[in-house]
Amino acid sequence: MSTVQLVYASIATFGDGQIETPGTQREVFNIVRRSRANNPDWGVVGALLFGDGHFLQVLEGEEDAVDRLLDVLQQDDRHRDLRVLRRATIDEPVFARWSMKFPTMDERMREVLGLNLTRTFEPYRLDAERLNRLIALLVDDPELA
Ligand SMILES: Cc1cc2nc3c(=O)[nH]c(=O)nc-3n(C[C@H](O)[C@H](O)[C@H](O)COP(=O)(O)O)c2cc1C
């Protein structure tokens, strides 16, 4: 069995894309809460980033478990256009401490994401190097909830 790190991006189908808006925040927090409740049973850890109506999620665990969870996520109509950005075999999960970390999207993150240029978070356009830097920030950054 191998441990994998899978990163995908998707587009939220609810709300106005802004985490500050109460209705949007409620939906996203519900997802985070369910993830934290379920992921210990899945044997999966990771992080979820939300910004400008997009999700970027890192899932780490045994390959079978990650793939089965991915099947569930594909069926969830709270997001669409789920696209896998990375699937890599890893020695150890980097998010081992979190069932689902929910970091804030801060200025450093926006810079790494090139948001000073494009203004909105478009995770589909991340190249490998930016994705590496983003994952490092997700590990370091404080959580929103
Ligand atoms: C962007 C996004 C990320 C999600 N991440 C997870 C996750 O990491 N773990 C999980 O169990 N469910 C996650 N879900 C929810 C699942 O699609 C599904 O609704 C949930 O697992 C069903 O479990 P429940 O019956 O306990 O609510 C996510 C949903 C969305 C839209």
Coordinates of C-alpha atoms and ligand atoms in Angstrom, one line a residue:
M1 CA 0.0 0.0 0.0
S2 CA 1.2 3.5 -0.8
T3 CA 0.5 6.8 0.8
V4 CA -0.5 9.5 -1.6
Q5 CA -1.0 13.2 -1.6
L6 CA -3.8 14.3 -3.9
V7 CA -4.6 18.0 -4.6
Y8 CA -7.6 19.1 -6.5
A9 CA -9.4 22.3 -7.3
S10 CA -13.1 22.9 -7.8
I11 CA -15.7 25.7 -8.0
A12 CA -18.3 26.2 -5.3
T13 CA -21.9 26.1 -6.6
F14 CA -23.3 28.0 -3.6
G15 CA -22.9 31.5 -2.2
D16 CA -21.1 34.5 -3.5
G17 CA -17.6 33.2 -3.2
Q18 CA -16.7 35.3 -0.2
I19 CA -16.0 33.6 3.1
E20 CA -17.0 36.8 5.0
T21 CA -20.6 36.4 3.7
P22 CA -22.6 34.6 6.4
G23 CA -24.5 32.2 4.1
T24 CA -21.3 31.3 2.2
Q25 CA -19.4 30.9 5.5
R26 CA -22.0 28.6 6.9
E27 CA -21.9 26.3 4.0
V28 CA -18.1 26.1 4.0
F29 CA -17.9 25.6 7.7
N30 CA -20.4 22.8 7.4
I31 CA -18.1 21.1 4.9
V32 CA -15.1 21.6 7.2
R33 CA -17.1 20.2 10.2
R34 CA -18.2 17.1 8.3
S35 CA -14.7 16.5 7.0
R36 CA -13.2 16.7 10.5
A37 CA -15.9 14.3 11.8
N38 CA -15.4 11.7 8.9
N39 CA -11.7 11.8 8.0
P40 CA -10.4 9.9 11.0
D41 CA -12.6 7.0 9.8
W42 CA -11.4 7.4 6.3
G43 CA -7.8 7.5 7.5
V44 CA -7.4 10.7 5.5
V45 CA -5.8 14.0 6.6
G46 CA -5.4 17.2 4.7
A47 CA -6.3 20.9 4.2
L48 CA -9.1 22.9 2.6
L49 CA -8.6 26.4 1.2
F50 CA -11.5 28.5 0.0
G51 CA -11.3 31.7 -1.9
D52 CA -13.1 33.6 -4.6
G53 CA -15.6 30.8 -5.0
H54 CA -12.9 28.1 -5.5
F55 CA -11.8 25.2 -3.4
L56 CA -8.3 23.8 -3.2
Q57 CA -8.2 20.6 -1.2
V58 CA -5.2 18.5 -0.2
L59 CA -6.0 14.9 0.7
E60 CA -3.4 12.5 2.2
G61 CA -3.7 8.9 3.1
E62 CA -3.6 5.3 1.8
E63 CA -4.3 5.4 -1.9
D64 CA -7.5 3.3 -1.7
A65 CA -9.0 5.5 1.0
V66 CA -8.1 8.7 -0.9
D67 CA -9.6 7.4 -4.1
R68 CA -12.8 6.3 -2.4
L69 CA -13.2 9.7 -0.7
L70 CA -12.5 11.3 -4.1
D71 CA -15.4 9.3 -5.5
V72 CA -17.7 10.7 -2.8
L73 CA -16.5 14.2 -3.4
Q74 CA -17.1 13.9 -7.1
Q75 CA -20.8 13.3 -6.3
D76 CA -21.1 16.4 -4.1
D77 CA -23.1 19.0 -5.9
R78 CA -21.8 21.8 -3.6
H79 CA -18.9 22.1 -6.0
R80 CA -18.3 21.4 -9.7
D81 CA -15.4 21.0 -12.2
L82 CA -13.3 19.0 -9.8
R83 CA -9.9 18.7 -11.4
V84 CA -7.0 16.8 -9.9
L85 CA -3.9 19.0 -9.9
R86 CA -1.5 16.6 -8.3
R87 CA -1.3 13.0 -7.3
A88 CA 2.0 12.0 -5.7
T89 CA 3.3 9.1 -3.6
I90 CA 4.7 10.4 -0.3
D91 CA 6.5 8.9 2.6
E92 CA 4.6 10.8 5.3
P93 CA 1.5 13.0 5.2
V94 CA 2.5 16.6 5.7
F95 CA -0.9 17.4 7.3
A96 CA -0.7 14.5 9.8
R97 CA -1.7 16.8 12.6
W98 CA -5.0 17.8 11.0
S99 CA -8.1 15.8 10.0
M100 CA -8.9 18.8 7.8
K101 CA -6.9 22.0 8.3
F102 CA -8.8 25.1 7.3
P103 CA -6.2 27.8 6.7
T104 CA -6.9 31.5 6.1
M105 CA -6.1 32.9 2.7
D106 CA -3.7 35.6 3.8
E107 CA -1.5 38.1 1.9
R108 CA 1.5 35.8 1.5
M109 CA -0.7 33.2 0.1
R110 CA -2.3 35.6 -2.3
E111 CA 1.2 36.6 -3.4
V112 CA 2.2 33.0 -4.0
L113 CA -1.0 32.5 -5.9
G114 CA -0.1 35.5 -8.2
L115 CA -3.2 37.3 -7.1
N116 CA -1.5 40.6 -7.3
L117 CA -1.7 39.9 -11.1
T118 CA -4.9 38.0 -11.7
R119 CA -6.8 39.3 -8.6
T120 CA -9.0 36.3 -8.2
F121 CA -7.9 32.9 -6.9
E122 CA -7.8 30.5 -9.9
P123 CA -6.2 27.3 -8.6
Y124 CA -6.5 25.6 -12.0
R125 CA -3.7 27.8 -13.2
L126 CA -1.2 27.0 -10.6
D127 CA 2.1 25.6 -11.9
A128 CA 4.0 22.9 -9.9
E129 CA 6.3 25.4 -8.2
R130 CA 3.5 27.7 -7.0
L131 CA 1.6 24.6 -5.8
N132 CA 4.6 23.5 -3.8
R133 CA 4.9 27.0 -2.2
L134 CA 1.2 27.1 -1.5
I135 CA 1.2 23.7 0.2
A136 CA 4.1 24.9 2.4
L137 CA 2.0 27.9 3.4
L138 CA -1.0 25.8 4.1
V139 CA 1.1 23.8 6.6
D140 CA 2.4 26.9 8.3
D141 CA -0.6 29.2 8.3
P142 CA -3.1 29.6 11.2
E143 CA -6.6 28.2 10.8
L144 CA -9.7 30.2 10.1
A145 CA -11.8 27.9 12.2
Ligands
LIG1 C1 -15.0 21.0 -1.3 C2 -15.5 19.8 -0.5 C3 -14.6 19.1 0.3 C4 -15.0 18.1 1.1 N1 -14.1 17.4 1.9 C5 -14.5 16.3 2.6 C6 -13.6 15.5 3.3 O1 -12.4 15.8 3.4 N2 -14.1 14.5 4.0 C7 -15.4 14.1 4.0 O2 -15.8 13.2 4.7 N3 -16.3 14.8 3.3 C8 -15.9 15.9 2.6 N4 -16.8 16.6 1.9 C9 -18.3 16.2 2.0 C10 -18.6 15.0 1.2 O3 -18.8 15.3 -0.2 C11 -19.9 14.3 1.7 O4 -20.9 15.3 1.7 C12 -19.7 13.9 3.1 O5 -18.6 13.1 3.3 C13 -20.9 13.0 3.6 O6 -20.8 12.7 4.9 P1 -21.9 12.9 6.0 O7 -23.0 12.0 5.6 O8 -21.2 12.5 7.3 O9 -22.2 14.4 5.9 C14 -16.4 17.7 1.1 C15 -17.3 18.4 0.3 C16 -16.9 19.5 -0.5 C17 -17.9 20.2 -1.3

